[in-house]
Tab-separated table of C-alpha atoms and ligand atoms in Angstrom:
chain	number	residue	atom	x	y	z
A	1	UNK	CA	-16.763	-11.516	13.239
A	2	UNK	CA	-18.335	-8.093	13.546
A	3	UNK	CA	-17.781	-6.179	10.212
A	4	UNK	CA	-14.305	-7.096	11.002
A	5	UNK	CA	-14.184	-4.355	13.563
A	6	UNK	CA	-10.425	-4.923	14.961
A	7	UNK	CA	-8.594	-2.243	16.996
A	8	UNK	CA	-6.731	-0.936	13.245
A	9	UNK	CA	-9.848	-1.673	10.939
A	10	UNK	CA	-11.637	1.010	13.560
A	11	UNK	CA	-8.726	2.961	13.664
A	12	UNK	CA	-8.870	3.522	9.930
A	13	UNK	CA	-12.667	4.114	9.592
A	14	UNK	CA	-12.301	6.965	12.650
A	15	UNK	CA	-9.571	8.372	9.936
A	16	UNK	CA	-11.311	8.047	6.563
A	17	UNK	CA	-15.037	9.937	8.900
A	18	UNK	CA	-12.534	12.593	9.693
A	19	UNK	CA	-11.268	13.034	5.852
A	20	UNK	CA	-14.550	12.818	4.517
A	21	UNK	CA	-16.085	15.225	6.851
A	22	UNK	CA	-13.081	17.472	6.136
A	23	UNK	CA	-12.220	16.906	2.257
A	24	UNK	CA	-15.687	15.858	0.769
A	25	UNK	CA	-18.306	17.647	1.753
A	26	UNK	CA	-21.740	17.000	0.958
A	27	UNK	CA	-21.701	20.641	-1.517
A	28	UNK	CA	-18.492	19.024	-2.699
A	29	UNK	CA	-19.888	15.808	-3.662
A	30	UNK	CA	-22.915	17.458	-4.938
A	31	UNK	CA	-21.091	19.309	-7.478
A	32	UNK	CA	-19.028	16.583	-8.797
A	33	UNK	CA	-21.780	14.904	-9.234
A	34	UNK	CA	-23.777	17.259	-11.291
A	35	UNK	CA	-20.653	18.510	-13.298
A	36	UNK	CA	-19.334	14.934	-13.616
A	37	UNK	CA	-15.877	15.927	-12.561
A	38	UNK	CA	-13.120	13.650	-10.433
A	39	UNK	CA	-11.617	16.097	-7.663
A	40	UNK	CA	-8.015	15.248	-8.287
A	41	UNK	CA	-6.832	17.402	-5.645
A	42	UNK	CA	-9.050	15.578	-2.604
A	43	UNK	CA	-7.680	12.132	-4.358
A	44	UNK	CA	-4.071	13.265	-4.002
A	45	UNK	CA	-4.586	14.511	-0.091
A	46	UNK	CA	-6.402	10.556	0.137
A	47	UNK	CA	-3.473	8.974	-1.098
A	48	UNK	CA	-1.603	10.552	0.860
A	49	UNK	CA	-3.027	9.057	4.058
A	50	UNK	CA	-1.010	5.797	2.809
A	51	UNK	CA	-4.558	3.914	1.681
A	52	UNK	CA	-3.279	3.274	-1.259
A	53	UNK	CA	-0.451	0.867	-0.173
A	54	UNK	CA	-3.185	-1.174	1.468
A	55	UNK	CA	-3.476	-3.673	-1.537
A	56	UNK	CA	0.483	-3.666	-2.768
A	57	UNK	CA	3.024	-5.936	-1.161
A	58	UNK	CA	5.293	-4.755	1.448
A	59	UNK	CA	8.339	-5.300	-0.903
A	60	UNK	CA	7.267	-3.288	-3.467
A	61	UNK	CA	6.703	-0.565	-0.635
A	62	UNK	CA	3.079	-1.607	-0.117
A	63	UNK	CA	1.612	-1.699	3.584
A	64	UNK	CA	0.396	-5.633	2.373
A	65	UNK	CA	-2.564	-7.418	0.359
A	66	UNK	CA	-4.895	-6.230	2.842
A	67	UNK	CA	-8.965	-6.607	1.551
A	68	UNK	CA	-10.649	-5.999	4.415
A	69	UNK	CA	-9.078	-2.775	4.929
A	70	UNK	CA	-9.545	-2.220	1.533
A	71	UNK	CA	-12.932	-2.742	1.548
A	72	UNK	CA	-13.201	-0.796	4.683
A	73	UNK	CA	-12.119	2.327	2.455
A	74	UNK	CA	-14.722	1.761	-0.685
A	75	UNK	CA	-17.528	1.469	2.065
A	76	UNK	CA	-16.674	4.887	3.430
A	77	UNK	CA	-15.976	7.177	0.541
A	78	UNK	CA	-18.872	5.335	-0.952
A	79	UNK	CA	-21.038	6.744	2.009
A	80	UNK	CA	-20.492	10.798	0.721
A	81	UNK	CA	-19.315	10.170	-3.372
A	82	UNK	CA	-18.107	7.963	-5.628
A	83	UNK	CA	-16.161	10.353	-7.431
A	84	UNK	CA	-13.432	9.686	-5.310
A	85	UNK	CA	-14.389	6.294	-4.187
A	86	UNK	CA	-14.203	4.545	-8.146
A	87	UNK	CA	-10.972	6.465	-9.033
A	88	UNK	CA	-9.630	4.943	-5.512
A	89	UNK	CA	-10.900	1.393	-6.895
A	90	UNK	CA	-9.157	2.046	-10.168
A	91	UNK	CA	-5.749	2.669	-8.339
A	92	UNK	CA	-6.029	-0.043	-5.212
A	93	UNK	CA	-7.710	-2.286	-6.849
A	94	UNK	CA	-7.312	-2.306	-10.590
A	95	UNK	CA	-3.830	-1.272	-10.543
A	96	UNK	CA	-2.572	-2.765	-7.428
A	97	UNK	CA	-4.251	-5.753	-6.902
A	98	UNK	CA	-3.933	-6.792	-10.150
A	99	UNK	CA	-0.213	-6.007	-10.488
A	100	UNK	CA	0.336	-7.695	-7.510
A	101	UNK	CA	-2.045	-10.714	-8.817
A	102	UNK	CA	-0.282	-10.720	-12.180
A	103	UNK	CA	1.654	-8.544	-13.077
A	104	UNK	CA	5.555	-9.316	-14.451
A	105	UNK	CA	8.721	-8.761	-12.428
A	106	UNK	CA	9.040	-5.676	-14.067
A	107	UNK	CA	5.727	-4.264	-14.193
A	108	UNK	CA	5.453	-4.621	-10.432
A	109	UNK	CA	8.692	-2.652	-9.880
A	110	UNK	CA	7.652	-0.297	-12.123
A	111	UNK	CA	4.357	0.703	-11.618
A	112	UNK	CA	3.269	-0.637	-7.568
A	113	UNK	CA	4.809	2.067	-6.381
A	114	UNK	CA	2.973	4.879	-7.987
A	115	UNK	CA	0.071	2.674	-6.951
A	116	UNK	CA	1.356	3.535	-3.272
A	117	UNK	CA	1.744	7.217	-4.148
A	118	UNK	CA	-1.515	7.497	-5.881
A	119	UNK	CA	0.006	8.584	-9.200
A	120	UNK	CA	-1.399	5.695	-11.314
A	121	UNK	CA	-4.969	4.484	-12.094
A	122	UNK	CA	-6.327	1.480	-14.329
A	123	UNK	CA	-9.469	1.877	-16.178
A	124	UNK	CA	-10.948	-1.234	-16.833
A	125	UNK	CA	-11.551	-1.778	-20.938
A	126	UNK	CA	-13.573	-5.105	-21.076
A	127	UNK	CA	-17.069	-4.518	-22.089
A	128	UNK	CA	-17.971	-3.794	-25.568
A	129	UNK	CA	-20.580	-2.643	-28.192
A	130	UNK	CA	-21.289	-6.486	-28.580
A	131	UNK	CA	-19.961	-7.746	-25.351
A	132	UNK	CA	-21.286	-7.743	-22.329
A	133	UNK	CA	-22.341	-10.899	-20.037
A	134	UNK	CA	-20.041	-12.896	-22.156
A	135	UNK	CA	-16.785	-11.558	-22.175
A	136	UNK	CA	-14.694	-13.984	-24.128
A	137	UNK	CA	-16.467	-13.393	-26.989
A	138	UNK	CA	-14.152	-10.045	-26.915
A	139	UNK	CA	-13.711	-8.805	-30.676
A	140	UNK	CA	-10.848	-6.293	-30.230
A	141	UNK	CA	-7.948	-7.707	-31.771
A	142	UNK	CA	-4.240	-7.891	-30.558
A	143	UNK	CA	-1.580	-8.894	-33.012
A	144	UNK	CA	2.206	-8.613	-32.555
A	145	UNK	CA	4.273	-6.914	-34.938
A	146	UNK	CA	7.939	-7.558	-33.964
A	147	UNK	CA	8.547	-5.850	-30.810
A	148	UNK	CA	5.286	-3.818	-30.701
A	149	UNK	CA	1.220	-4.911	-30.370
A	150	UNK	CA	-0.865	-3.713	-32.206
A	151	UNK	CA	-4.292	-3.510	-31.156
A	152	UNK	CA	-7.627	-2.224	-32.869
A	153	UNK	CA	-11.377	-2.832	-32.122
A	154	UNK	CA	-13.629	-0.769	-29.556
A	155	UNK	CA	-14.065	-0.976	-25.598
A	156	UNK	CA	-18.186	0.625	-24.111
A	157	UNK	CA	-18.872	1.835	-20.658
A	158	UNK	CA	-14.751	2.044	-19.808
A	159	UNK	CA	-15.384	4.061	-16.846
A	160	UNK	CA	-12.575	6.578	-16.184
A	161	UNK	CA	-10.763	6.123	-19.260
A	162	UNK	CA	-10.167	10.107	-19.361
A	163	UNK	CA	-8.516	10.245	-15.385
A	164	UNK	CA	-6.484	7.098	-16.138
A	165	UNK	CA	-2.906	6.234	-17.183
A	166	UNK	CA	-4.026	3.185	-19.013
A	167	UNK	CA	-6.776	1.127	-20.267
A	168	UNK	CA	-6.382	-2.265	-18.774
A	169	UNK	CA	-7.933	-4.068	-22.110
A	170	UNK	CA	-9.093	-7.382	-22.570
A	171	UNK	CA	-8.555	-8.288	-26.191
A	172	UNK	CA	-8.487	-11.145	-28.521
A	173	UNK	CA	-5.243	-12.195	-28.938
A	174	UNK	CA	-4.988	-16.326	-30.614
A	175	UNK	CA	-6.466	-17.797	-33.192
A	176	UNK	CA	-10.448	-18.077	-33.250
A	177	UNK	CA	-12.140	-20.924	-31.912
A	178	UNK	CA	-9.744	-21.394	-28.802
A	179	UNK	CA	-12.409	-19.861	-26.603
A	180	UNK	CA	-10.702	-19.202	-23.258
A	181	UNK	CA	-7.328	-19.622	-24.304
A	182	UNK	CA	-7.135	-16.996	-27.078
A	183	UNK	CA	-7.323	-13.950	-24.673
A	184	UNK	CA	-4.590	-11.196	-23.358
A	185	UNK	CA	-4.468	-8.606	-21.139
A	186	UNK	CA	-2.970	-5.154	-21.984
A	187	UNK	CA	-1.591	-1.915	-21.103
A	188	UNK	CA	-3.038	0.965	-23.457
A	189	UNK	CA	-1.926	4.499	-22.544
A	190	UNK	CA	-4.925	6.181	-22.302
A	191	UNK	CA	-3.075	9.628	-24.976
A	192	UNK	CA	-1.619	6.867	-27.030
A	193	UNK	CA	-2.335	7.582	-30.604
A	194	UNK	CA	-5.474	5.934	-32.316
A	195	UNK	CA	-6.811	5.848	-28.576
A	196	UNK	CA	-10.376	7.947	-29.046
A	197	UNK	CA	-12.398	8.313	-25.699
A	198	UNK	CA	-15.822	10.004	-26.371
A	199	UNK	CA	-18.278	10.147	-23.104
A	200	UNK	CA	-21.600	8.398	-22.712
A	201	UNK	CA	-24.206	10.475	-20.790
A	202	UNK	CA	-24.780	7.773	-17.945
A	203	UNK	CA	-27.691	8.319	-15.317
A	204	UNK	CA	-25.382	8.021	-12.129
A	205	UNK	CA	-21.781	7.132	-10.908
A	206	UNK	CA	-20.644	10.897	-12.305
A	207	UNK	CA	-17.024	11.843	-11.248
A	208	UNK	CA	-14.998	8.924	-13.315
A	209	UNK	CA	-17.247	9.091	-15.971
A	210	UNK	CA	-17.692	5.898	-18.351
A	211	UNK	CA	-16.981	6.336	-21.884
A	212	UNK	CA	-16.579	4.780	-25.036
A	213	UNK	CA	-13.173	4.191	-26.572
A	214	UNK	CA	-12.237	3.652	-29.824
A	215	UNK	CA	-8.416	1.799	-30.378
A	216	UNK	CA	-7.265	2.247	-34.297
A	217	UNK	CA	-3.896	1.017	-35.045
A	218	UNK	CA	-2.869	1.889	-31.490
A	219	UNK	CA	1.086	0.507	-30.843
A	220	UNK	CA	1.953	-0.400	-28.111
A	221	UNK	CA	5.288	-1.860	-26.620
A	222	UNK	CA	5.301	-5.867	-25.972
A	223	UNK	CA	6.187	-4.851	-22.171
A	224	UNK	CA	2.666	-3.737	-22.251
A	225	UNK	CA	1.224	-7.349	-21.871
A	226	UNK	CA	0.133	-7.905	-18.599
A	227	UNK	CA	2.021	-10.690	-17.060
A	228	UNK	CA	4.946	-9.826	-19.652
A	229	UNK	CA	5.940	-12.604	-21.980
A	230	UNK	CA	4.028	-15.390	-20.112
A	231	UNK	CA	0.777	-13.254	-19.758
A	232	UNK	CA	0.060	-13.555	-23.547
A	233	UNK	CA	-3.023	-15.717	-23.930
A	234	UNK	CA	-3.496	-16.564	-20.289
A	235	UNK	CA	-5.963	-12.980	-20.255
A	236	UNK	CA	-9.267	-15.473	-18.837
A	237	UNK	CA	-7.014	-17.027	-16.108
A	238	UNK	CA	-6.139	-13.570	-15.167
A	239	UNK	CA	-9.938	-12.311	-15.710
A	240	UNK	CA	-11.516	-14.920	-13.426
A	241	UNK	CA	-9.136	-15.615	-11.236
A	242	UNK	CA	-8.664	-13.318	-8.009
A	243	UNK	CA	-9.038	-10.420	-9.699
A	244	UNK	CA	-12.663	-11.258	-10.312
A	245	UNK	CA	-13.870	-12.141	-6.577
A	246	UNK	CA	-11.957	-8.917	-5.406
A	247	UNK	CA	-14.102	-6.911	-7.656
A	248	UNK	CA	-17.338	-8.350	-6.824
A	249	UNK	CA	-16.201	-7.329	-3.165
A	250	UNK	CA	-15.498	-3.827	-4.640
A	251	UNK	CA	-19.214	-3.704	-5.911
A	252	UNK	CA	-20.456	-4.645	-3.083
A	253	UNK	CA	-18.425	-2.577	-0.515
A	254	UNK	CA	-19.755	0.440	-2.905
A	255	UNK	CA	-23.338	-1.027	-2.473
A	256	UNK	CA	-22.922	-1.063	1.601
A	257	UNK	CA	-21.789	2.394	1.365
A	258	UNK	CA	-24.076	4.085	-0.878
A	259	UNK	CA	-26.637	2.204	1.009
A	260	UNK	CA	-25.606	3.714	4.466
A	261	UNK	CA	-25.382	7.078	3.149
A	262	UNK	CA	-28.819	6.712	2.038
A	263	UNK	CA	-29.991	4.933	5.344
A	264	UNK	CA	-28.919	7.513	7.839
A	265	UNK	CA	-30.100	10.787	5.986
A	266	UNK	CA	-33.588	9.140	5.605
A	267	UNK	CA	-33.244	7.997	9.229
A	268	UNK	CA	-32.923	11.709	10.159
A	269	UNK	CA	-35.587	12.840	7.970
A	270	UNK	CA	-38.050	10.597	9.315
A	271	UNK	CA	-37.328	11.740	13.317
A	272	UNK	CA	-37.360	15.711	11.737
A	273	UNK	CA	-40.191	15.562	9.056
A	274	UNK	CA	-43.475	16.574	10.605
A	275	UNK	CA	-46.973	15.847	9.811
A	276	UNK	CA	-50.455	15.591	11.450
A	277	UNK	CA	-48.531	16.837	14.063
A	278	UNK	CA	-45.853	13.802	14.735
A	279	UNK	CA	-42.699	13.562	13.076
A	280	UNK	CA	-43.110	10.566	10.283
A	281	UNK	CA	-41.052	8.167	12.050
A	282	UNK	CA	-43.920	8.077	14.439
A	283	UNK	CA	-46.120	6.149	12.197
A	284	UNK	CA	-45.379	2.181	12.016
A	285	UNK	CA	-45.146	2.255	8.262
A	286	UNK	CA	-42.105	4.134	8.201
A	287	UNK	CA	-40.651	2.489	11.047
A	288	UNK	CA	-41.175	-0.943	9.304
A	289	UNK	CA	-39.193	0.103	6.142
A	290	UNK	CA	-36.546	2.083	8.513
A	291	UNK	CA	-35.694	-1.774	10.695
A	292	UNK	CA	-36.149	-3.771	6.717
A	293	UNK	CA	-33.211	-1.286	5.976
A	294	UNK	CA	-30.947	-1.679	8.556
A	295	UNK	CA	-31.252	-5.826	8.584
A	296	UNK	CA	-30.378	-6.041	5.249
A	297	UNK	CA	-27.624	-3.152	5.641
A	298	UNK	CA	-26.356	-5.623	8.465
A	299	UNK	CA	-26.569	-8.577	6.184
A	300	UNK	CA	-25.076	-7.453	3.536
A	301	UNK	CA	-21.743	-6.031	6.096
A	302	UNK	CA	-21.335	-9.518	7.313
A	303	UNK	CA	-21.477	-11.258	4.073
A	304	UNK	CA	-19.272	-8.503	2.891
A	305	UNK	CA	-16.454	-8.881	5.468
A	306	UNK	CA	-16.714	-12.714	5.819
A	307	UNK	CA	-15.952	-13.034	1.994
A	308	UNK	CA	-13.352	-10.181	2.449
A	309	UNK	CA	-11.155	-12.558	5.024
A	310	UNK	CA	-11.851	-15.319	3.345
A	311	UNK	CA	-10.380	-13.374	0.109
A	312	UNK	CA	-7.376	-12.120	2.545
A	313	UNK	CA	-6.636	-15.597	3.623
A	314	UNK	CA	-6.654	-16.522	-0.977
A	315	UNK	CA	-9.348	-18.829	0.214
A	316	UNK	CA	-11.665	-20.018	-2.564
A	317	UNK	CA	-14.587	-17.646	-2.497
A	318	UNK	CA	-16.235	-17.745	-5.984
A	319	UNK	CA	-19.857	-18.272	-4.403
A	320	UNK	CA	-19.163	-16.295	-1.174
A	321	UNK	CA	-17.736	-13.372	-3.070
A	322	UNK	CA	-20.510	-14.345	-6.085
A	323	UNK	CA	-23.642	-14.570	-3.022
A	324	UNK	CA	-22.029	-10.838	-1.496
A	325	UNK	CA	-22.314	-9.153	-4.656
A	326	UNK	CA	-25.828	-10.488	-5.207
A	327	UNK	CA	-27.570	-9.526	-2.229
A	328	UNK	CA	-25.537	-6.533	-1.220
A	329	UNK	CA	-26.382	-4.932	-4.758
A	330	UNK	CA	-29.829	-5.819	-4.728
A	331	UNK	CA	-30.183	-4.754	-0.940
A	332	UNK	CA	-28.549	-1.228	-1.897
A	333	UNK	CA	-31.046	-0.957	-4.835
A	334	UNK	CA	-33.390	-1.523	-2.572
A	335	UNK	CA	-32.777	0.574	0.209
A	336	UNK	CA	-32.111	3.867	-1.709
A	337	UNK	CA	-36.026	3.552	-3.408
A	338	UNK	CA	-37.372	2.939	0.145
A	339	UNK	CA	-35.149	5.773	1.652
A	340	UNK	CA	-36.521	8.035	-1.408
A	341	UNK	CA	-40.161	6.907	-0.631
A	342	UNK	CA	-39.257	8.766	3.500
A	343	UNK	CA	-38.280	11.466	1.430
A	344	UNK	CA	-41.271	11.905	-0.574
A	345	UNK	CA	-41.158	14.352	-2.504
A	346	UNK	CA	-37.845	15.952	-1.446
A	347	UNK	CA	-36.306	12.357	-2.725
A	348	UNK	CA	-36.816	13.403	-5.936
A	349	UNK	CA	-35.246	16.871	-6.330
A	350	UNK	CA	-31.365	17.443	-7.479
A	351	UNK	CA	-30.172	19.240	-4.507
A	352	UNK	CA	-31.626	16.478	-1.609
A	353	UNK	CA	-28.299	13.753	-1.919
A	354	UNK	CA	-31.536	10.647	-1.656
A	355	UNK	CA	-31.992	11.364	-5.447
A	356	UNK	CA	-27.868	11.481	-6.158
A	357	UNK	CA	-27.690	8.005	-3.822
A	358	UNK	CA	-31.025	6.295	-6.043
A	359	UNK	CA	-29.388	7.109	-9.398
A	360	UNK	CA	-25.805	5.659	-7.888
A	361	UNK	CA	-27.693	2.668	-6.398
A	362	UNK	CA	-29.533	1.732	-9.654
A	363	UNK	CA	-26.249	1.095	-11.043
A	364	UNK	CA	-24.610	-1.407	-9.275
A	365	UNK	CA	-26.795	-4.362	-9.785
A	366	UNK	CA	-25.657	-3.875	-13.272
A	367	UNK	CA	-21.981	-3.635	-12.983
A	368	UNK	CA	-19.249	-6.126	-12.205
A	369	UNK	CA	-21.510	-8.895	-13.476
A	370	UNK	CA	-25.231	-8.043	-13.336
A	371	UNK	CA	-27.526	-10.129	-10.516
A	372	UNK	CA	-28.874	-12.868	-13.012
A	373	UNK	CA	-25.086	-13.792	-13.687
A	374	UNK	CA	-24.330	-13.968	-10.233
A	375	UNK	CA	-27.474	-16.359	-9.898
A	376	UNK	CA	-25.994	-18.312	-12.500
A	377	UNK	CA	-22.850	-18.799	-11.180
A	378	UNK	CA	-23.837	-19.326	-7.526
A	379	UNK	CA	-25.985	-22.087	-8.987
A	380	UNK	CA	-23.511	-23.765	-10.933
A	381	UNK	CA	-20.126	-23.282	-9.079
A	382	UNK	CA	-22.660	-25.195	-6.096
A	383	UNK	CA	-23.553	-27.693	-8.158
A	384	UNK	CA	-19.656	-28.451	-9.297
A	385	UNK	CA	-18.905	-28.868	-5.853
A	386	UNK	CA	-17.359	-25.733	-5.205
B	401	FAD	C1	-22.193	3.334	-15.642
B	401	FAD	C2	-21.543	2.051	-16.082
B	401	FAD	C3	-20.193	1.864	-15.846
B	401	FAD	C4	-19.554	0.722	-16.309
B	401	FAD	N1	-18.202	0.614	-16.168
B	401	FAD	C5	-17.541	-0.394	-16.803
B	401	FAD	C6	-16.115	-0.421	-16.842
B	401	FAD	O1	-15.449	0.444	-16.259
B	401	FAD	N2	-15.507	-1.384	-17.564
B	401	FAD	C7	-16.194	-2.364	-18.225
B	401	FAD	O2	-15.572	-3.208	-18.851
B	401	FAD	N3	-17.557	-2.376	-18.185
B	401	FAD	C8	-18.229	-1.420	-17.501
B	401	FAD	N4	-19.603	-1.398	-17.491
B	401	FAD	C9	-20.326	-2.441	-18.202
B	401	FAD	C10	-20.996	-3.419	-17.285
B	401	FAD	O3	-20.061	-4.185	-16.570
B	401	FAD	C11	-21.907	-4.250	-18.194
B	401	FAD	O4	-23.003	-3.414	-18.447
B	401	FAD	C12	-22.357	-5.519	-17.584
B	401	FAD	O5	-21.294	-6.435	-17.556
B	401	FAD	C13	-23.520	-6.157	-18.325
B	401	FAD	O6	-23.352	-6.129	-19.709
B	401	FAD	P1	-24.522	-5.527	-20.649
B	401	FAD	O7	-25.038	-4.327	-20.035
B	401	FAD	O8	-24.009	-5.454	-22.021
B	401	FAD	O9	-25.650	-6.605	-20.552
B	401	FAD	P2	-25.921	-7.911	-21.395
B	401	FAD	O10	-24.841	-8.903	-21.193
B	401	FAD	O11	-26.275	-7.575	-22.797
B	401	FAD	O12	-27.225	-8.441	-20.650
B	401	FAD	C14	-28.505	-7.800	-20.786
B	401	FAD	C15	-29.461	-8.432	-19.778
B	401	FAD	O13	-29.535	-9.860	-20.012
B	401	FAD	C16	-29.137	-10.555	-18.843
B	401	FAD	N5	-28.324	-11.719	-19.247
B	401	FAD	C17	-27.273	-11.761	-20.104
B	401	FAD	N6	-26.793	-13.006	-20.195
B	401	FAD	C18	-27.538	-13.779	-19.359
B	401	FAD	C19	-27.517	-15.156	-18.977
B	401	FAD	N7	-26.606	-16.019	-19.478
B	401	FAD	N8	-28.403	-15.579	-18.064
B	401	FAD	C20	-29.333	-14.732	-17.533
B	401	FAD	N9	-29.405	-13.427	-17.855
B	401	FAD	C21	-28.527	-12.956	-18.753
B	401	FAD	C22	-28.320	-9.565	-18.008
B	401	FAD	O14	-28.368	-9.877	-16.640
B	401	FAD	C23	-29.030	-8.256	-18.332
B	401	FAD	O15	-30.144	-8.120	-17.501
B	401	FAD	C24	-20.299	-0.286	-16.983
B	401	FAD	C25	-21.674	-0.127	-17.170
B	401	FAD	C26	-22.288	1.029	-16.744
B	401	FAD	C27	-23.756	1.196	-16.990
């Protein structure tokens, strides 16, 4: 196993280089970065290379659950932006794994294939003002009134609530006290009314930008619940089931990429940058933190691509894909503060990407469960035998 480099996973990374190179330019990426904007257009000509399809089942027009490939894509837009590497999460991934996870009879035929033609996203509404680590303590309230739900309460840090066609909402949907069994998934049409999404000014990730969003009264249809019918209170079996070691992968394939972005530009620096008369990568010091970087770059592929197959293959992977998202985030963290330390000063200004790929990397130990709750579960999913 070498990054899972097979004749069509190679074949697809040759194809995304080319479409980065072409469509996302590094003055591209800099501007959406710095006016927080998600290039719809470059997204469109993406799904158009048929990446989408790579997560949706070949019967609802998908090219098959694929996550290697998958991953494969995150790790390369990653590398140049993440304003058009999240917004392909929340479509592959959020949408179309998910659907294909979970989703009803209906809601598959319905909405898989506009995952395939790029034409829906999820944002993901789980987090709140109060909530964060512990998720079923979700306070947003869902209550069915006759054929409609009826859900109010308040979702933080939804990231790309304004691009998306709905918030996919965790909400409180039983009677207190049944912790675990009391929770639902939903569909919430992002222009639905009593839907309010206000921005928060985050530090990095710019592009699908993360927001706050405020649900009064908002009606929706009961076809909204994910799973139909039988999804209603079965929203934790949903939440940590596969759809929870696939995102840890997506975390960490953003990690690996953000991190190789940020590898090879100082790796160039430090073989151009000249002082007492040597270029910088002449001295050992730098040299030292250039070969830390690329064994923990290499680390964190393989761990990344062995939990992958083993995720393919619906393998239990809790602590794989748990151990992944641990070290990958942590290693990505931090390689972009070594790789701004080669930079020196130039790491630090707006218009060198180093300072774009610190602010990015600073993030993702935080999201998709932070790197103490990965400890915690590696610790005691081990000690339960799994
Ligand atoms: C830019 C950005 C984008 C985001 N996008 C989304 C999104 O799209 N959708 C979404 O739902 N959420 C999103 N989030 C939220 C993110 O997933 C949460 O921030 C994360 O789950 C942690 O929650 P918290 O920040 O409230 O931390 P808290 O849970 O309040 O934790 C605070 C600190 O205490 C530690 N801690 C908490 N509990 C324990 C424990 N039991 N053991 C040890 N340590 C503990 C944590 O590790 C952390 O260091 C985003 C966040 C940011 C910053």
């Amino acid at each position: 196993m070498d990054y899972a480099n097979t004749p069509e996973t190679t074949q697809l990374r040759d194809m995304l280089r080319r479409f980065v190179e072409k469509e996302m330019p590094r003055e591209a990426a800099q501007r959406w970065d710095a006016e927080n904007v998600f290039p719809r257009d470059v997204f469109e000509r993406l799904a158009a290379l048929g990446v989408m399809a790579l997560t949706v089942p070949e019967e609802y027009g998908g090219a098959g659950r694929d996550i290697v490939s998958t991953m494969v894509v995150i790790e390369e837009l990653s590398r140049r932006s993440l304003a058009v590497a999240v917004p392909f999460i929340m479509s592959a991934c959020y949408a179309g794994m998910n659907l294909a996870e979970f989703g009803s009879e209906a809601q598959k035929r319905e909405l898989l294939p506009r995952v395939v033609d790029g034409s829906l996203m999820f944002a993901y509404g789980w987090t709140e003002p109060d909530v964060g680590a512990d998720l079923a303590s979700v306070k947003t309230r869902a209550e069915r009134v006759g054929d409609k739900v009826v859900v109010n309460g308040s979702k933080r840090f939804c990231s790309g609530a304004e691009i998306c066609d709905f918030i996919f909402a965790l909400v409180r949907s039983g009677p207190e006290g049944e912790r675990y069994r009391n929770l639902s998934m939903v569909l919430i049409p992002k222009d639905a009314p009593g839907v309010t999404i206000t921005r928060i000014n985050s530090m990095g990730m710019k592009g699908a930008a993360t927001t706050d969003v405020v649900l009064d009264n908002v009606e929706i249809p009961a076809a909204h619940i994910f799973g139909g019918e039988a999804g209603w209170n079965r929203g934790w079996e949903m939440l940590v089931g596969a759809g929870l070691d696939v995102e840890k992968l997506e975390v960490a394939a953003v990690a690996v990429g953000v991190a190789t972005g940020a590898f090879e530009d100082a790796w160039t620096y430090a073989h151009e940058r000249q002082q007492f008369g040597k270029p910088i990568a002449h001295y050992q010091s730098i040299q030292h933190k250039l070969a830390d970087m690329k064994t923990q770059l290499h680390a964190s592929k393989l761990m990344l691509y062995h939990a992958s197959e083993m995720a393919t293959r619906h393998e239990r992977c809790a602590v794989e894909t748990s151990m992944t998202k641990l070290f990958a985030a942590e290693a990505a963290k931090n390689i972009a503060l070594e790789c701004q330390t080669i930079f020196g000063a130039y790491g630090y200004v707006k218009e060198v990407d180093t300072e774009r790929y610190v602010r990015d990397a600073l993030l993702i130990p935080i999201m998709g469960g932070s790197s103490a709750i990965q400890r915690n579960n590696i610790y005691k999913w081990t000690n339960a035998g799994l």
